[in-house]
mmCIF file with all atom_site columns, C-alpha atoms in Angstrom:
data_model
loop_
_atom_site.group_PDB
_atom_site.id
_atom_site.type_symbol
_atom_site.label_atom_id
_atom_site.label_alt_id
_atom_site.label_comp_id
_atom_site.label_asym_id
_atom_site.label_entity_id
_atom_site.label_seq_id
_atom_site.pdbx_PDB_ins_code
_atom_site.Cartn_x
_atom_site.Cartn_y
_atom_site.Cartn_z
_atom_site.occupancy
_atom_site.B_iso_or_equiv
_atom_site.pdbx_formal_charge
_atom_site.auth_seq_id
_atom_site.auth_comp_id
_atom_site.auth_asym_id
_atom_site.auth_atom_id
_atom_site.pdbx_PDB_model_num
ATOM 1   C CA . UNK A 1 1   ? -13.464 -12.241 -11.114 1.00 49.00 ? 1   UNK A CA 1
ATOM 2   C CA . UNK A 1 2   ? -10.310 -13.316 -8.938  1.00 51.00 ? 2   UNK A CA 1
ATOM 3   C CA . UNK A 1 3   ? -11.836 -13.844 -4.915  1.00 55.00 ? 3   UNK A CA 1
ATOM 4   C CA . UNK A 1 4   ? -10.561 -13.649 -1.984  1.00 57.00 ? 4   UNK A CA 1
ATOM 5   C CA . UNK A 1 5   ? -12.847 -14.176 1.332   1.00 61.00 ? 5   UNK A CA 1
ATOM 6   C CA . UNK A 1 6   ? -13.149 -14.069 4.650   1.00 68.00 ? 6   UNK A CA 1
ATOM 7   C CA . UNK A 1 7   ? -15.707 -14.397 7.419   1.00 64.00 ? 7   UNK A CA 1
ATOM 8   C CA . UNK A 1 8   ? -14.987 -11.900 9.971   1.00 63.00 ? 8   UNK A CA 1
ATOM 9   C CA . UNK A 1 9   ? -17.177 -11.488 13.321  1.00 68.00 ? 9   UNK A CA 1
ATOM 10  C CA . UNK A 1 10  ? -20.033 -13.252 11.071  1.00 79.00 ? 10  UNK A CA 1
ATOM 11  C CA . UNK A 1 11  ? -19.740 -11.497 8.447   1.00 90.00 ? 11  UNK A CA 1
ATOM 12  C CA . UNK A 1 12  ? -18.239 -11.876 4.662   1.00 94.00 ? 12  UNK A CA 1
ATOM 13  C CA . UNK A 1 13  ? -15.502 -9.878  3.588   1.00 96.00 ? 13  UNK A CA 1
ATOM 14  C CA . UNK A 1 14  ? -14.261 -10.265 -0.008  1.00 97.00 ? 14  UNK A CA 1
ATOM 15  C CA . UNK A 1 15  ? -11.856 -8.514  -2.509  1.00 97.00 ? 15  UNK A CA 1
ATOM 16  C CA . UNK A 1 16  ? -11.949 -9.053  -5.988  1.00 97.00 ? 16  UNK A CA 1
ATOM 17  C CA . UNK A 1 17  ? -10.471 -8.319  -9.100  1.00 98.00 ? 17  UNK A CA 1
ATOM 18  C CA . UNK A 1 18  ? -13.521 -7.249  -11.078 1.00 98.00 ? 18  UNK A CA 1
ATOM 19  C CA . UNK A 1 19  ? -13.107 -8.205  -15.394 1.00 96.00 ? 19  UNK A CA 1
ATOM 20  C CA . UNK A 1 20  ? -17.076 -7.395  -15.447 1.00 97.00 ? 20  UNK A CA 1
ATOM 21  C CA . UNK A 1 21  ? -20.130 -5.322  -12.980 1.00 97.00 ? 21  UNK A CA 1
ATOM 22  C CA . UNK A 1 22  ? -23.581 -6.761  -13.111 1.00 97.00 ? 22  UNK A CA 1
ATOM 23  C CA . UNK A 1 23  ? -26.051 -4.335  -12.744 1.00 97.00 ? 23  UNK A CA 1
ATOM 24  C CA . UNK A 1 24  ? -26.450 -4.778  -8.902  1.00 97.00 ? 24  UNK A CA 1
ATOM 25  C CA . UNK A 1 25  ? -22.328 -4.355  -8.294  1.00 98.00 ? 25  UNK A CA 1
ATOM 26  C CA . UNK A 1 26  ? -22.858 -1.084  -10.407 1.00 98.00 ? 26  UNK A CA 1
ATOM 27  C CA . UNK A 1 27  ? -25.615 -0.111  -8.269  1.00 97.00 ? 27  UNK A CA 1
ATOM 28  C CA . UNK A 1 28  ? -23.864 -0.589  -5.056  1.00 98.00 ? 28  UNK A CA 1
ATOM 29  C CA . UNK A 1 29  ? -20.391 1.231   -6.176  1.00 97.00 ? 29  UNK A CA 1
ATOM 30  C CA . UNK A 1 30  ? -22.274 4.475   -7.042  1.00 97.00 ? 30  UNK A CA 1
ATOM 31  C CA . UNK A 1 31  ? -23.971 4.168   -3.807  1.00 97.00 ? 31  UNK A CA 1
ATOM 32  C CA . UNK A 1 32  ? -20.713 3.202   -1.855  1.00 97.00 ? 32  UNK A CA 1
ATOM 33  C CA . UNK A 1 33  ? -18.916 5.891   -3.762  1.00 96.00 ? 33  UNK A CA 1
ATOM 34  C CA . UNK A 1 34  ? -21.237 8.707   -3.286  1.00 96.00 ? 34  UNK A CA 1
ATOM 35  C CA . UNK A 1 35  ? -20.956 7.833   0.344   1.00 96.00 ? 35  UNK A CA 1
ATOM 36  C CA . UNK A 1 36  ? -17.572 8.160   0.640   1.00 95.00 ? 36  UNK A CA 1
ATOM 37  C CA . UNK A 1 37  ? -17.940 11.486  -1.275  1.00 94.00 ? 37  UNK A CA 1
ATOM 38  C CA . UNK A 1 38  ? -20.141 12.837  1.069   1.00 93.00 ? 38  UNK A CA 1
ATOM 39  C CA . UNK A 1 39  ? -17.962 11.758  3.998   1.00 90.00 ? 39  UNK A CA 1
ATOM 40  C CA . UNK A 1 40  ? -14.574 13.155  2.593   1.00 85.00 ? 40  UNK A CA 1
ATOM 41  C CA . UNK A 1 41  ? -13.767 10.179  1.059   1.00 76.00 ? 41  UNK A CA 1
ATOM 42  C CA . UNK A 1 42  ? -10.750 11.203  -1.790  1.00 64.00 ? 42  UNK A CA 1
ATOM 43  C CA . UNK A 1 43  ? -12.272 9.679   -4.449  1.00 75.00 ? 43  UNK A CA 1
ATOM 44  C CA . UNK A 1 44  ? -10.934 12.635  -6.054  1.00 84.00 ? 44  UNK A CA 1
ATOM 45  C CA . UNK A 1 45  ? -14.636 13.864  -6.590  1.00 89.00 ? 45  UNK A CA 1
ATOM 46  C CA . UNK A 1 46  ? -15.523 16.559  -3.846  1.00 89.00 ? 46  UNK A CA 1
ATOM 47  C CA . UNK A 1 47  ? -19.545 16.279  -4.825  1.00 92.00 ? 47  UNK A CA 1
ATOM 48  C CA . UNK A 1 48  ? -22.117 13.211  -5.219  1.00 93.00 ? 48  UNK A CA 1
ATOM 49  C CA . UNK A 1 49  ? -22.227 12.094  -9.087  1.00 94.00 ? 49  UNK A CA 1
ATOM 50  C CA . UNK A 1 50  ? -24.476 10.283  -8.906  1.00 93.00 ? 50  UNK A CA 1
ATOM 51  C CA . UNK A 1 51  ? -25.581 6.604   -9.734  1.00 96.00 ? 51  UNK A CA 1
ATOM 52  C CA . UNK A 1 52  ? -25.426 7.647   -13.790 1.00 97.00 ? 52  UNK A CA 1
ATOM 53  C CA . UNK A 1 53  ? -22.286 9.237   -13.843 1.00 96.00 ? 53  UNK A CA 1
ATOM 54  C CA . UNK A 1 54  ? -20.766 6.679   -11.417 1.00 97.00 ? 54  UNK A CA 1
ATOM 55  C CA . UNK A 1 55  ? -21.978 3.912   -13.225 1.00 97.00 ? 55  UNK A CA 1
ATOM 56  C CA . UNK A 1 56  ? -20.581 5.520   -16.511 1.00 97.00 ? 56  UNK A CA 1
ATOM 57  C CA . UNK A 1 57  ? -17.386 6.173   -14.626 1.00 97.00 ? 57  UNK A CA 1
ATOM 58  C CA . UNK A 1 58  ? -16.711 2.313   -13.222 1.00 97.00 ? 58  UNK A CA 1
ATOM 59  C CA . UNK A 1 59  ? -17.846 0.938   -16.688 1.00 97.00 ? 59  UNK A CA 1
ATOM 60  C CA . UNK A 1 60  ? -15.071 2.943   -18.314 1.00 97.00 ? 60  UNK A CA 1
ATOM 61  C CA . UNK A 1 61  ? -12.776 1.944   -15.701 1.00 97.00 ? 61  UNK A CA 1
ATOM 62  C CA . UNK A 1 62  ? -12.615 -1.701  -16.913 1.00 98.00 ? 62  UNK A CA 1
ATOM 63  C CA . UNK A 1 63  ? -12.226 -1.090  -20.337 1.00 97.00 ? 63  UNK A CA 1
ATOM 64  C CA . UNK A 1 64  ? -8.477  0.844   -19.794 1.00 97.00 ? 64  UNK A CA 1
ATOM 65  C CA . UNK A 1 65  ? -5.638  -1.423  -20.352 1.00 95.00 ? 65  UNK A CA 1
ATOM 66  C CA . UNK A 1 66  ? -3.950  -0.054  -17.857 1.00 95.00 ? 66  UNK A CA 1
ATOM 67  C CA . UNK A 1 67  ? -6.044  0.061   -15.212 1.00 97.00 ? 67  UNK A CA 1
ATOM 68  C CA . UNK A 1 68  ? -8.141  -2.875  -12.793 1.00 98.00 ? 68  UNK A CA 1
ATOM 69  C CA . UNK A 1 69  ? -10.722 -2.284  -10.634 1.00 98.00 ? 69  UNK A CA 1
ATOM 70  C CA . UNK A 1 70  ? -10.446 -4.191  -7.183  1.00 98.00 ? 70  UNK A CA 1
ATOM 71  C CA . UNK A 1 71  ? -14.359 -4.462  -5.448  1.00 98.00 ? 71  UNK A CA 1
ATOM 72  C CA . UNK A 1 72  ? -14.326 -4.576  -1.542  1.00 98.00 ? 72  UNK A CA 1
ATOM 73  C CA . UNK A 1 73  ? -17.670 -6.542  -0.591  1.00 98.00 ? 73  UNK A CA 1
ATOM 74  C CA . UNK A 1 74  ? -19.552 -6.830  2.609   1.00 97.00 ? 74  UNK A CA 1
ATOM 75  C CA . UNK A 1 75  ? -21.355 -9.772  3.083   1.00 96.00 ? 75  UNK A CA 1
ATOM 76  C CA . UNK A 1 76  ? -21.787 -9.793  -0.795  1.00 96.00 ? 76  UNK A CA 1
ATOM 77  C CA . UNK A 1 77  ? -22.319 -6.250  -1.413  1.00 97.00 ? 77  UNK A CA 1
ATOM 78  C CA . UNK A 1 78  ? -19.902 -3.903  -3.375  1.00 98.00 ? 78  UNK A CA 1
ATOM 79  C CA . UNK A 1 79  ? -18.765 -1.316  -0.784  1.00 98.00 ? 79  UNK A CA 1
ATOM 80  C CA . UNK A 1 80  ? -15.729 -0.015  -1.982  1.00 97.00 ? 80  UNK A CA 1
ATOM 81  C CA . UNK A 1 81  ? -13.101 -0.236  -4.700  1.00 97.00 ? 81  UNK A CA 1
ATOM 82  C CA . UNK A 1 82  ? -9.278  0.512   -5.241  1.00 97.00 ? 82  UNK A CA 1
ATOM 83  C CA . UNK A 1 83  ? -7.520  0.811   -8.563  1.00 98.00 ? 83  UNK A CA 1
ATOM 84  C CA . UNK A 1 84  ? -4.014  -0.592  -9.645  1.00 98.00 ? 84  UNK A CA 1
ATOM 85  C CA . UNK A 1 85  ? -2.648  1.296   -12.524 1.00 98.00 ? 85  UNK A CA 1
ATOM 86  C CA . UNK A 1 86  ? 0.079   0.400   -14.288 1.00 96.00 ? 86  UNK A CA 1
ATOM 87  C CA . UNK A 1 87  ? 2.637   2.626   -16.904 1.00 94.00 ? 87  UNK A CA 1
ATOM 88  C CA . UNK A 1 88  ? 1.372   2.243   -20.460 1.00 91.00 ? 88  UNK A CA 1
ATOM 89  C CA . UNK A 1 89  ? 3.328   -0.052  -22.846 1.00 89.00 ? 89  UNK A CA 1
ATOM 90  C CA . UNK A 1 90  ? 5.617   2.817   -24.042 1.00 92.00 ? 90  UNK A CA 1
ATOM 91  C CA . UNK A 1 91  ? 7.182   3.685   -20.539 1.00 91.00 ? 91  UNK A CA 1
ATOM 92  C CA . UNK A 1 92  ? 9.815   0.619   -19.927 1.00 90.00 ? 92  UNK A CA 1
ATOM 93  C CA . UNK A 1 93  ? 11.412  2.809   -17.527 1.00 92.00 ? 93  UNK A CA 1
ATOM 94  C CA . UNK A 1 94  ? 9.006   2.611   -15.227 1.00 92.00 ? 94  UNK A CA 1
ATOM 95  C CA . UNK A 1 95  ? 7.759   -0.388  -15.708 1.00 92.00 ? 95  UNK A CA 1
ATOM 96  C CA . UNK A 1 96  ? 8.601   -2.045  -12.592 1.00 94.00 ? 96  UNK A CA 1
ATOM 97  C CA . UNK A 1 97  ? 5.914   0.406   -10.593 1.00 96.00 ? 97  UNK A CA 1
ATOM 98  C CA . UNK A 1 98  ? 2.368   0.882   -10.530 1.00 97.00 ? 98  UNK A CA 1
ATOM 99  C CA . UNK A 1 99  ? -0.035  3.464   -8.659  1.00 98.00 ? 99  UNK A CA 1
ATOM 100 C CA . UNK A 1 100 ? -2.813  2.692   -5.886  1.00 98.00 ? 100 UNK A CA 1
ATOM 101 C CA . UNK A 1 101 ? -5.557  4.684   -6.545  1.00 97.00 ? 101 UNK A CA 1
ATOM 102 C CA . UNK A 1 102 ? -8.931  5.655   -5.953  1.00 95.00 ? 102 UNK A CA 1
ATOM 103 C CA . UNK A 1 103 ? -9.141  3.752   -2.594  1.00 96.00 ? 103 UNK A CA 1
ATOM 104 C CA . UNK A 1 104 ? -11.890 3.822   -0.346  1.00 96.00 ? 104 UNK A CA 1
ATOM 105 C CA . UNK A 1 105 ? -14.486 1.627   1.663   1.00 96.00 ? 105 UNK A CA 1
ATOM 106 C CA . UNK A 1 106 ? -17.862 3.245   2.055   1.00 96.00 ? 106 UNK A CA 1
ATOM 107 C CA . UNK A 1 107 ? -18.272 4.636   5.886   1.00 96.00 ? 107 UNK A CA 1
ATOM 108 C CA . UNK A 1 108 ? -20.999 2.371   6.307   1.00 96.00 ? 108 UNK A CA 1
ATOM 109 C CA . UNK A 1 109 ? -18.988 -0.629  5.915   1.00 96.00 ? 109 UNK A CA 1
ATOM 110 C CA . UNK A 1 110 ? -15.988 0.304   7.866   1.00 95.00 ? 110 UNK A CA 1
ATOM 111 C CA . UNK A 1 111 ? -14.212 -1.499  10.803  1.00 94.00 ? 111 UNK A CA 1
ATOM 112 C CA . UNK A 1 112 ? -14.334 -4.931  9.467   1.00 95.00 ? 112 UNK A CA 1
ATOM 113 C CA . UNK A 1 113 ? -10.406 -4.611  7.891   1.00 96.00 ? 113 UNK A CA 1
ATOM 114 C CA . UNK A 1 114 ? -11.869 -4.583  4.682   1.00 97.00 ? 114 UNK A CA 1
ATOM 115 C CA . UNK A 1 115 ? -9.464  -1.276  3.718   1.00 96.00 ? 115 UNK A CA 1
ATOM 116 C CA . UNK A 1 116 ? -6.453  -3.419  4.448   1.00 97.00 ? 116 UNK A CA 1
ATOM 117 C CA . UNK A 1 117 ? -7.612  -6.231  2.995   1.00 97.00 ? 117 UNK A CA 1
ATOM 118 C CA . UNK A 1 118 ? -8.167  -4.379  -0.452  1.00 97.00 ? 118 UNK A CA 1
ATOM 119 C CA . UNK A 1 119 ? -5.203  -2.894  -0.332  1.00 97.00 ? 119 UNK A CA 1
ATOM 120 C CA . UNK A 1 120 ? -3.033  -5.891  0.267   1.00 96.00 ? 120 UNK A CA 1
ATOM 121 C CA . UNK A 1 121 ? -5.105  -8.169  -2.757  1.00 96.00 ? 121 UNK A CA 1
ATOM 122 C CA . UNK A 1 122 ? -4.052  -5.049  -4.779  1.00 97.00 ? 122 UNK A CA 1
ATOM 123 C CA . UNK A 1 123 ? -0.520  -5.272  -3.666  1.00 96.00 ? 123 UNK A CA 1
ATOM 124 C CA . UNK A 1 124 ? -0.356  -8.673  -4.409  1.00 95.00 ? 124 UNK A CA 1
ATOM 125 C CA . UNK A 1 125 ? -1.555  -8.590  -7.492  1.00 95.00 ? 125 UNK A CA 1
ATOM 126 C CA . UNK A 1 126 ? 1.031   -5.633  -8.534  1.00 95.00 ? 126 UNK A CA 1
ATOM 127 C CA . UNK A 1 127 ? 4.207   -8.036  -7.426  1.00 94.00 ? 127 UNK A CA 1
ATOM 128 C CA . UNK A 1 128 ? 2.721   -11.073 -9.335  1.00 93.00 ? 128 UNK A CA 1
ATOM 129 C CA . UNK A 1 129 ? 2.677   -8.564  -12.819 1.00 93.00 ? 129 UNK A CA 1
ATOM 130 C CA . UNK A 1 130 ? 6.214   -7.974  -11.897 1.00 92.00 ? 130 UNK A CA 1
ATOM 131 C CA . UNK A 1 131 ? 6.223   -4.573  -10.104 1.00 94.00 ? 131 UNK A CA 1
ATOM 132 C CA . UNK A 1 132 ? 8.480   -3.965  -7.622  1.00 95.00 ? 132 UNK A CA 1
ATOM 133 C CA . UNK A 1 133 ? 7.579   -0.660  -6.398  1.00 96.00 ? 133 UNK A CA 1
ATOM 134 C CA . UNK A 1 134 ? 3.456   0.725   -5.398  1.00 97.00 ? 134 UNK A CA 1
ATOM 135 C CA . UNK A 1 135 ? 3.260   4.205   -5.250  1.00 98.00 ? 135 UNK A CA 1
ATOM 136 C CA . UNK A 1 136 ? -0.345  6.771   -3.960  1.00 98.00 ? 136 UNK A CA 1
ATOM 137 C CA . UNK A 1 137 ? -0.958  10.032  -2.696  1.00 97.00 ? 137 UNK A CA 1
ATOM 138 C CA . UNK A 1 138 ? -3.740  10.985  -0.950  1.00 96.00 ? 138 UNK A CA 1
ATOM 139 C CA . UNK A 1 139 ? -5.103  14.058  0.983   1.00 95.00 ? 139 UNK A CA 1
ATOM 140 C CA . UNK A 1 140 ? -3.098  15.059  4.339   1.00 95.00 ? 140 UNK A CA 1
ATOM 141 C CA . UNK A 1 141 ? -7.001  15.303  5.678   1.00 92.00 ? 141 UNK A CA 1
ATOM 142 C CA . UNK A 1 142 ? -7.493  11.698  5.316   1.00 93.00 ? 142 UNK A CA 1
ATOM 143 C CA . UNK A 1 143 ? -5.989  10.704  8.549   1.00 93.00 ? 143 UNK A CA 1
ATOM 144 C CA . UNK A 1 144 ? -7.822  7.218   8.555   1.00 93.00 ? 144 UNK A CA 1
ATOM 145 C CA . UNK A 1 145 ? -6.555  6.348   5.284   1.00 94.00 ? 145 UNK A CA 1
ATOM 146 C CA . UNK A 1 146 ? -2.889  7.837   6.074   1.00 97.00 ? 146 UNK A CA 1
ATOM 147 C CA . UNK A 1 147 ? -2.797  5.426   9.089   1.00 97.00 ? 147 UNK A CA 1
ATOM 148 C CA . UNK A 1 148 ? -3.755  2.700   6.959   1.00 97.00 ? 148 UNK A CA 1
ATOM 149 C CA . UNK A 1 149 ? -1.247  3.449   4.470   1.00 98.00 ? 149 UNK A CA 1
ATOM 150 C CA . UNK A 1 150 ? 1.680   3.632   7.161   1.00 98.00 ? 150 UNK A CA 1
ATOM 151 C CA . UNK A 1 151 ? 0.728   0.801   9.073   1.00 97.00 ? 151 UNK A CA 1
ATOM 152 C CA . UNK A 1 152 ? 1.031   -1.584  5.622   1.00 96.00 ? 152 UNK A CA 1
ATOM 153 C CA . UNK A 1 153 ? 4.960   0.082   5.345   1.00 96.00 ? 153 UNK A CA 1
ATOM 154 C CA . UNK A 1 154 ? 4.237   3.218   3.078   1.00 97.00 ? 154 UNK A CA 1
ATOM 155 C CA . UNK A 1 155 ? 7.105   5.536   3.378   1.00 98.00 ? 155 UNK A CA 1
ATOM 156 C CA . UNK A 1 156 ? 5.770   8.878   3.393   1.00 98.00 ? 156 UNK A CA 1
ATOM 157 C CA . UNK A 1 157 ? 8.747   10.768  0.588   1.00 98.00 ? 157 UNK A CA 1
ATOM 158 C CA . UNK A 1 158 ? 6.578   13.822  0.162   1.00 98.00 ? 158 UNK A CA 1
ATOM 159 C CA . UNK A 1 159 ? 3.686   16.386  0.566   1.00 98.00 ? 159 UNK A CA 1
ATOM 160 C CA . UNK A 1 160 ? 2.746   19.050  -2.219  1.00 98.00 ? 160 UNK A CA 1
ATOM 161 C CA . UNK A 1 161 ? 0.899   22.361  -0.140  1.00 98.00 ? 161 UNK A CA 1
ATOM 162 C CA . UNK A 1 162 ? -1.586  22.830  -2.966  1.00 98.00 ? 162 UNK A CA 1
ATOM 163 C CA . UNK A 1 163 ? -2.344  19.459  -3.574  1.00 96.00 ? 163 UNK A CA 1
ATOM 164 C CA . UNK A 1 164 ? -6.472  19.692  -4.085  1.00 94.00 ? 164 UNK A CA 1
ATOM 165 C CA . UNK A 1 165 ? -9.097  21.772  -3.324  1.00 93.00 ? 165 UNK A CA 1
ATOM 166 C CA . UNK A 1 166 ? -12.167 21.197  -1.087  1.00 90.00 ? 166 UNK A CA 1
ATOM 167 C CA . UNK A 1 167 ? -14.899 23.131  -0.276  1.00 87.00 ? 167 UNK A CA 1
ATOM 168 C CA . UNK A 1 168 ? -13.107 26.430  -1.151  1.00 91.00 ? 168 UNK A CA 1
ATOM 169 C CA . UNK A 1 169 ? -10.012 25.305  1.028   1.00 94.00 ? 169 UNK A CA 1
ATOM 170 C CA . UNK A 1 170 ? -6.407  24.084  -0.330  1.00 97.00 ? 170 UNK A CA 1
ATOM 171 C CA . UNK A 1 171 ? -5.318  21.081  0.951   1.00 95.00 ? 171 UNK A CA 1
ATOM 172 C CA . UNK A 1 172 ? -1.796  19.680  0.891   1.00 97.00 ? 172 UNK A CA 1
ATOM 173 C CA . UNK A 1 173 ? -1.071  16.153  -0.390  1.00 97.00 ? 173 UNK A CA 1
ATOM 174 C CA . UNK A 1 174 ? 1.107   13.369  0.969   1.00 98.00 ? 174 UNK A CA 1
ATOM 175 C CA . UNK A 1 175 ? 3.110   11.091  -0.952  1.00 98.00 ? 175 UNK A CA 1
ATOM 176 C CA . UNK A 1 176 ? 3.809   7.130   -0.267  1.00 98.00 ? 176 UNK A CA 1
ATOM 177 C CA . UNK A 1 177 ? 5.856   4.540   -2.023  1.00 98.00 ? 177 UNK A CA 1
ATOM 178 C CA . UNK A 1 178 ? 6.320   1.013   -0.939  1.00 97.00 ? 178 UNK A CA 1
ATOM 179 C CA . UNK A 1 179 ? 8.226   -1.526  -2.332  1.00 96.00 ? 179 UNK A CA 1
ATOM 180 C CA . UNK A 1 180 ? 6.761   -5.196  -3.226  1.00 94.00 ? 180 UNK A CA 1
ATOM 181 C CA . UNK A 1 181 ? 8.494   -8.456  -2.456  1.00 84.00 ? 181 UNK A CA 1
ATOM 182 C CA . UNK A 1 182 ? 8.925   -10.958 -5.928  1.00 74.00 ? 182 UNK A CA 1
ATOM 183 C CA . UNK A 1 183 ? 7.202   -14.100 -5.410  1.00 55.00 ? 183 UNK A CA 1
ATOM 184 C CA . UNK A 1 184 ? 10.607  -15.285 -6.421  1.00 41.00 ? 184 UNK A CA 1
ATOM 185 C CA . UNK A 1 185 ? 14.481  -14.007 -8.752  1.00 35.00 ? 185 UNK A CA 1
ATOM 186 C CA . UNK A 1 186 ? 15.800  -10.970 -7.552  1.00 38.00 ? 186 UNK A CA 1
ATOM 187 C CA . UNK A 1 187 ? 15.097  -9.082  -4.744  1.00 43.00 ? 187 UNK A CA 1
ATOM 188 C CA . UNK A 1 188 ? 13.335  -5.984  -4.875  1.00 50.00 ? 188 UNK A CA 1
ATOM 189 C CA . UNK A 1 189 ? 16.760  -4.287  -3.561  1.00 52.00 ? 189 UNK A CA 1
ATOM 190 C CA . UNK A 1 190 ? 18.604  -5.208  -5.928  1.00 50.00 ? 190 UNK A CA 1
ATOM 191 C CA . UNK A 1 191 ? 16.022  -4.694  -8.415  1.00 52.00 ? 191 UNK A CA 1
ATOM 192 C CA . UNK A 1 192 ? 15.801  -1.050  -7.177  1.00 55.00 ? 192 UNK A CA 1
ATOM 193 C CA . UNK A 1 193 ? 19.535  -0.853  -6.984  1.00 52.00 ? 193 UNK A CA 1
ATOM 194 C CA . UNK A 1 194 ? 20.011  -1.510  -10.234 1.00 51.00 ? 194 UNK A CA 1
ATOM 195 C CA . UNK A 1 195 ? 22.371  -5.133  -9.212  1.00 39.00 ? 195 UNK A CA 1
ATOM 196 C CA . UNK A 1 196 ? 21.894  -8.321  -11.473 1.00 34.00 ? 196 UNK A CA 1
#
């Protein structure tokens, strides 16, 4: 697993890129995600799982190519996860962008910065694989996580009215893209631009 820590108002924030869950990490993601569930959270589930099905879900999770599971942890503990998923191998033409998704930090563990902090490791990591461009969507009823998203420099391109539904209630959808600075060669203008 790839670390990153911090010790915020004495306590331990970390983000990792997780390659393997011990039984414990497992244990607190289906917790963590259940209560983000029950809060609202847009895990894309609208009901608890529960630890089985959760446990089933984050174990397939790591074994798609395309796909890596960041873990947010509080003072050690799994509270939270993101995922960074990238085109498969057949779509060079979109190559140079990836998706954030599945983002949340359970409600317990909020107001450390541990949202931002997951979201930029997972940003980072997209530029160093070479994309240029991040793009999400999320519910227009997550306000917190909106916020988030446009205080990191999401531009906001677009919002679908029958995006989800939730407890018997459509609900639209907003649409962000960012794009990622290279570590170095082009920049992600001209990149975009289609310059050499």
């Amino acid at each position: 697993m790839n670390a990153s820590a911090v010790l915020q108002s004495g306590r331990a924030l970390a983000v990792e890129r997780a390659e393997r869950l011990s039984e414990a990490d497992l244990a607190d993601l289906a917790e963590a995600t259940d209560a983000a569930i029950i809060e609202g959270g847009g895990f894309g589930w609208v009901e608890p799982q529960g630890r089985a099905a959760l446990e089933r879900h984050f174990r397939g999770v790591l074994l798609v190519p395309e796909r890596e599971l960041f873990v947010a942890r509080l003072d050690g503990h799994a509270v939270g996860s993101a995922q960074l998923v990238r085109p498969p191998r057949n779509n060079e033409a979109q190559a140079f962008t990836a998706t954030l998704t599945h983002a949340y930090i359970a409600p317990y563990a909020r107001g450390f910065g541990l949202a931002r902090l997951l979201v930029e490791r997972l940003e980072e990591r997209a530029a160093s694989l070479g994309h240029r461009v991040i793009n999400l969507d999320v519910r227009e009823t997550q306000a917190t996580a909106i916020a988030l998203f446009e205080s990191l420099g999401y531009l906001h391109w677009g919002t679908h009215p029958y995006y989800a539904r939730v407890k018997g209630q459509t609900v639209a959808g907003r649409f962000y893209t960012k794009t990622l600075e290279p570590g170095r060669g082009r920049s992600t203008g001209a990149l975009i631009d289609g310059a050499v």
